Amino acid sequence: MNRTAMALTMLALTMSVQANQATNDTILVRRSDLPPGLVEKLEEQQSLALMAKRIEAYGKWVGVGKEVGTAVNDSLSAITTQADNFAKTGVGKFTLFLVAWKVLGKDFVGVIIGVPLLVVWTMLFTVFWRRLYCVRKVLERIDGKQKFYKVIEPQITGEDRELVTGFLFFGYLVAVVWTIAGLIV
C-alpha cells in the first residue's frame, strides 16, 4: 500500500510539460523577389542597428577607461603627496639618501675617488718618468746675460729602475681603470 500511495503522490505532483511552439513571424523571401528600394532600406537598418551595438560597446569601454584613468590619477596624486610629506621629515631625508646611494653610490665613489687618483698618479708618473728616463738640463747659475746649465743623468739604473717603473705603471693603470669604470659603469 505504501508503494502505491507513494506512486500516486509522485504522479500527482508531476507536471505535464508539453513542447510549446513559439509562433515565429519569420518569412523567408528571396532577395530577387523584393523591390530594390526595400532591400536597400533593410540593409541600411541592419547596418544602423549593428553600428548602434558597436557604439554602445565602445561607450562602455570608454567609461571603463575613464574610471581606470581617474583611479590611477587619484592614486598617484595620493602617493606623491604622501611621499613629499615623508621626504620633509628626517627619516624621509635619510631614506632618500639611501635610495640615491643605492642607485648612484658606485658611480659616485668611482668619480670621487677615481678622478683625484688619476690626477695624482699622472703627476707622480710624469715626475718619476722624467727622473728615471730623461736626461735633464737644470739651470745652475746666471752670470750677467749668460746662463749655465748642468746636465743631470737619470738617478736610478738597473733593476731598481725597472721595479720603480713597474710600480708606477701599475699604479697609473689602476688609476685609469678605476676612473673609467667609475664613469662608465
mmCIF file of C-alpha atoms in Angstrom:
data_model
loop_
_atom_site.group_PDB
_atom_site.id
_atom_site.type_symbol
_atom_site.label_atom_id
_atom_site.label_comp_id
_atom_site.label_asym_id
_atom_site.label_seq_id
_atom_site.Cartn_x
_atom_site.Cartn_y
_atom_site.Cartn_z
ATOM 1 C CA MET A 1 0.000 0.000 0.000
ATOM 2 C CA ASN A 2 2.760 2.367 0.805
ATOM 3 C CA ARG A 3 4.250 1.906 -2.592
ATOM 4 C CA THR A 4 1.007 2.554 -4.322
ATOM 5 C CA ALA A 5 0.376 5.703 -2.289
ATOM 6 C CA MET A 6 3.820 6.952 -2.984
ATOM 7 C CA ALA A 7 3.486 6.283 -6.704
ATOM 8 C CA LEU A 8 0.139 8.109 -6.794
ATOM 9 C CA THR A 9 1.602 11.051 -4.872
ATOM 10 C CA MET A 10 4.530 11.280 -7.229
ATOM 11 C CA LEU A 11 2.232 11.072 -10.213
ATOM 12 C CA ALA A 12 0.024 13.813 -8.822
ATOM 13 C CA LEU A 13 2.965 16.130 -8.167
ATOM 14 C CA THR A 14 4.476 15.829 -11.597
ATOM 15 C CA MET A 15 3.516 18.446 -14.084
ATOM 16 C CA SER A 16 2.652 17.954 -17.601
ATOM 17 C CA VAL A 17 5.258 19.517 -19.823
ATOM 18 C CA GLN A 18 4.397 19.986 -23.411
ATOM 19 C CA ALA A 19 6.573 21.422 -26.089
ATOM 20 C CA ASN A 20 5.350 24.856 -26.908
ATOM 21 C CA GLN A 21 5.888 26.042 -30.376
ATOM 22 C CA ALA A 22 6.631 29.718 -30.462
ATOM 23 C CA THR A 23 4.839 31.472 -33.180
ATOM 24 C CA ASN A 24 7.508 32.924 -35.375
ATOM 25 C CA ASP A 25 6.703 35.803 -37.637
ATOM 26 C CA THR A 26 9.626 34.992 -39.877
ATOM 27 C CA ILE A 27 9.013 34.659 -43.540
ATOM 28 C CA LEU A 28 11.756 33.668 -45.918
ATOM 29 C CA VAL A 29 11.790 35.504 -49.205
ATOM 30 C CA ARG A 30 14.438 35.534 -51.883
ATOM 31 C CA ARG A 31 16.248 38.811 -52.348
ATOM 32 C CA SER A 32 15.367 38.929 -56.002
ATOM 33 C CA ASP A 33 11.632 38.835 -55.157
ATOM 34 C CA LEU A 34 11.827 42.095 -53.142
ATOM 35 C CA PRO A 35 11.752 45.557 -54.703
ATOM 36 C CA PRO A 36 15.238 47.218 -54.904
ATOM 37 C CA GLY A 37 14.346 50.137 -52.621
ATOM 38 C CA LEU A 38 13.158 47.811 -49.867
ATOM 39 C CA VAL A 39 16.368 45.746 -49.958
ATOM 40 C CA GLU A 40 18.497 48.881 -49.587
ATOM 41 C CA LYS A 41 16.307 50.140 -46.752
ATOM 42 C CA LEU A 42 16.582 46.800 -44.899
ATOM 43 C CA GLU A 43 20.373 46.722 -45.320
ATOM 44 C CA GLU A 44 20.606 50.290 -44.039
ATOM 45 C CA GLN A 45 18.518 49.406 -40.975
ATOM 46 C CA GLN A 46 20.711 46.379 -40.282
ATOM 47 C CA SER A 47 23.908 48.422 -40.565
ATOM 48 C CA LEU A 48 22.451 51.127 -38.285
ATOM 49 C CA ALA A 49 21.489 48.502 -35.699
ATOM 50 C CA LEU A 50 24.974 46.958 -35.894
ATOM 51 C CA MET A 51 26.591 50.392 -35.569
ATOM 52 C CA ALA A 52 24.405 51.214 -32.552
ATOM 53 C CA LYS A 53 25.534 47.991 -30.836
ATOM 54 C CA ARG A 54 29.180 48.806 -31.547
ATOM 55 C CA ILE A 55 28.809 52.375 -30.269
ATOM 56 C CA GLU A 56 27.200 51.072 -27.106
ATOM 57 C CA ALA A 57 30.068 48.596 -26.564
ATOM 58 C CA TYR A 58 32.668 51.291 -27.274
ATOM 59 C CA GLY A 59 30.919 53.621 -24.853
ATOM 60 C CA LYS A 60 31.147 51.013 -22.102
ATOM 61 C CA TRP A 61 34.877 50.537 -22.740
ATOM 62 C CA VAL A 62 35.466 54.288 -22.812
ATOM 63 C CA GLY A 63 33.671 54.578 -19.496
ATOM 64 C CA VAL A 64 35.823 51.828 -18.010
ATOM 65 C CA GLY A 65 38.960 53.515 -19.373
ATOM 66 C CA LYS A 66 37.947 56.833 -17.862
ATOM 67 C CA GLU A 67 37.298 55.202 -14.500
ATOM 68 C CA VAL A 68 40.673 53.437 -14.573
ATOM 69 C CA GLY A 69 42.419 56.686 -15.543
ATOM 70 C CA THR A 70 40.721 58.584 -12.739
ATOM 71 C CA ALA A 71 41.629 55.870 -10.225
ATOM 72 C CA VAL A 72 45.277 55.832 -11.332
ATOM 73 C CA ASN A 73 45.454 59.631 -11.257
ATOM 74 C CA ASP A 74 43.973 59.780 -7.752
ATOM 75 C CA SER A 75 46.309 57.025 -6.536
ATOM 76 C CA LEU A 76 49.409 58.694 -7.938
ATOM 77 C CA SER A 77 48.346 62.058 -6.514
ATOM 78 C CA ALA A 78 47.969 60.497 -3.078
ATOM 79 C CA ILE A 79 51.319 58.728 -3.371
ATOM 80 C CA THR A 80 53.037 61.939 -4.497
ATOM 81 C CA THR A 81 51.546 63.924 -1.644
ATOM 82 C CA GLN A 82 52.500 61.337 0.962
ATOM 83 C CA ALA A 83 55.998 60.890 -0.487
ATOM 84 C CA ASP A 84 56.504 64.666 -0.371
ATOM 85 C CA ASN A 85 55.340 64.788 3.245
ATOM 86 C CA PHE A 86 57.627 61.858 4.099
ATOM 87 C CA ALA A 87 60.606 63.439 2.319
ATOM 88 C CA LYS A 88 60.331 66.523 4.532
ATOM 89 C CA THR A 89 60.982 64.509 7.695
ATOM 90 C CA GLY A 90 64.415 63.461 8.948
ATOM 91 C CA VAL A 91 63.689 59.793 8.354
ATOM 92 C CA GLY A 92 62.453 60.615 4.860
ATOM 93 C CA LYS A 93 65.633 62.522 4.017
ATOM 94 C CA PHE A 94 67.743 59.623 5.257
ATOM 95 C CA THR A 95 65.645 57.161 3.248
ATOM 96 C CA LEU A 96 66.009 59.261 0.100
ATOM 97 C CA PHE A 97 69.766 59.402 0.709
ATOM 98 C CA LEU A 98 69.877 55.599 0.996
ATOM 99 C CA VAL A 99 67.883 55.189 -2.214
ATOM 100 C CA ALA A 100 70.150 57.660 -4.030
ATOM 101 C CA TRP A 101 73.222 55.881 -2.671
ATOM 102 C CA LYS A 102 71.847 52.518 -3.815
ATOM 103 C CA VAL A 103 71.275 53.908 -7.303
ATOM 104 C CA LEU A 104 74.314 56.188 -7.699
ATOM 105 C CA GLY A 105 76.731 55.025 -4.984
ATOM 106 C CA LYS A 106 79.157 53.093 -7.177
ATOM 107 C CA ASP A 107 79.288 55.850 -9.773
ATOM 108 C CA PHE A 108 79.773 58.487 -7.089
ATOM 109 C CA VAL A 109 82.643 56.606 -5.436
ATOM 110 C CA GLY A 110 84.173 55.870 -8.832
ATOM 111 C CA VAL A 111 84.212 59.527 -9.800
ATOM 112 C CA ILE A 112 85.104 60.998 -6.395
ATOM 113 C CA ILE A 113 87.978 58.584 -5.833
ATOM 114 C CA GLY A 114 88.909 57.854 -9.437
ATOM 115 C CA VAL A 115 89.439 61.363 -10.808
ATOM 116 C CA PRO A 116 91.731 62.611 -7.993
ATOM 117 C CA LEU A 117 93.556 59.280 -8.044
ATOM 118 C CA LEU A 118 94.109 59.658 -11.772
ATOM 119 C CA VAL A 119 95.386 63.225 -11.353
ATOM 120 C CA VAL A 120 97.801 62.256 -8.554
ATOM 121 C CA TRP A 121 99.127 59.197 -10.396
ATOM 122 C CA THR A 122 99.535 61.224 -13.588
ATOM 123 C CA MET A 123 101.654 63.779 -11.739
ATOM 124 C CA LEU A 124 103.692 61.060 -9.986
ATOM 125 C CA PHE A 125 104.152 59.145 -13.212
ATOM 126 C CA THR A 126 105.318 62.272 -15.035
ATOM 127 C CA VAL A 127 107.760 63.351 -12.310
ATOM 128 C CA PHE A 128 109.279 59.918 -11.826
ATOM 129 C CA TRP A 129 109.381 59.199 -15.546
ATOM 130 C CA ARG A 130 111.421 62.333 -16.094
ATOM 131 C CA ARG A 131 113.769 61.436 -13.243
ATOM 132 C CA LEU A 132 114.148 57.796 -14.262
ATOM 133 C CA TYR A 133 114.441 58.044 -18.036
ATOM 134 C CA CYS A 134 115.103 61.570 -19.214
ATOM 135 C CA VAL A 135 118.389 63.409 -19.282
ATOM 136 C CA ARG A 136 117.592 66.821 -17.846
ATOM 137 C CA LYS A 137 119.202 70.176 -18.152
ATOM 138 C CA VAL A 138 118.939 72.229 -14.981
ATOM 139 C CA LEU A 139 119.832 75.908 -14.696
ATOM 140 C CA GLU A 140 122.911 76.085 -12.468
ATOM 141 C CA ARG A 141 123.730 79.810 -12.393
ATOM 142 C CA ILE A 142 123.343 83.059 -14.287
ATOM 143 C CA ASP A 143 126.348 85.364 -14.882
ATOM 144 C CA GLY A 144 125.070 88.585 -16.354
ATOM 145 C CA LYS A 145 123.339 87.658 -19.566
ATOM 146 C CA GLN A 146 124.872 84.210 -19.728
ATOM 147 C CA LYS A 147 123.139 81.108 -18.336
ATOM 148 C CA PHE A 148 124.981 77.978 -17.247
ATOM 149 C CA TYR A 149 123.164 74.629 -17.321
ATOM 150 C CA LYS A 150 124.044 71.376 -15.623
ATOM 151 C CA VAL A 151 123.165 68.031 -17.273
ATOM 152 C CA ILE A 152 121.626 65.509 -14.850
ATOM 153 C CA GLU A 153 121.606 61.846 -15.776
ATOM 154 C CA PRO A 154 118.794 59.510 -14.647
ATOM 155 C CA GLN A 155 119.191 58.782 -10.928
ATOM 156 C CA ILE A 156 118.220 55.115 -10.753
ATOM 157 C CA THR A 157 119.638 52.421 -13.008
ATOM 158 C CA GLY A 158 119.400 48.647 -13.304
ATOM 159 C CA GLU A 159 116.813 46.504 -11.561
ATOM 160 C CA ASP A 160 115.743 49.264 -9.192
ATOM 161 C CA ARG A 161 114.762 51.371 -12.182
ATOM 162 C CA GLU A 162 112.641 48.554 -13.606
ATOM 163 C CA LEU A 163 110.982 47.942 -10.229
ATOM 164 C CA VAL A 164 110.064 51.597 -9.756
ATOM 165 C CA THR A 165 108.849 51.827 -13.363
ATOM 166 C CA GLY A 166 106.663 48.740 -12.901
ATOM 167 C CA PHE A 167 105.198 50.161 -9.691
ATOM 168 C CA LEU A 168 104.453 53.499 -11.354
ATOM 169 C CA PHE A 169 102.945 51.886 -14.428
ATOM 170 C CA PHE A 170 100.773 49.550 -12.330
ATOM 171 C CA GLY A 171 99.555 52.429 -10.152
ATOM 172 C CA TYR A 172 98.789 54.547 -13.198
ATOM 173 C CA LEU A 173 96.945 51.639 -14.831
ATOM 174 C CA VAL A 174 94.861 51.108 -11.674
ATOM 175 C CA ALA A 175 94.005 54.825 -11.586
ATOM 176 C CA VAL A 176 92.953 54.848 -15.251
ATOM 177 C CA VAL A 177 90.834 51.693 -14.929
ATOM 178 C CA TRP A 178 89.233 52.942 -11.696
ATOM 179 C CA THR A 179 88.316 56.268 -13.279
ATOM 180 C CA ILE A 180 86.950 54.762 -16.486
ATOM 181 C CA ALA A 181 84.983 52.146 -14.549
ATOM 182 C CA GLY A 182 83.595 54.865 -12.290
ATOM 183 C CA LEU A 183 82.495 56.965 -15.245
ATOM 184 C CA ILE A 184 81.104 54.197 -17.440
ATOM 185 C CA VAL A 185 79.775 51.535 -15.114
#
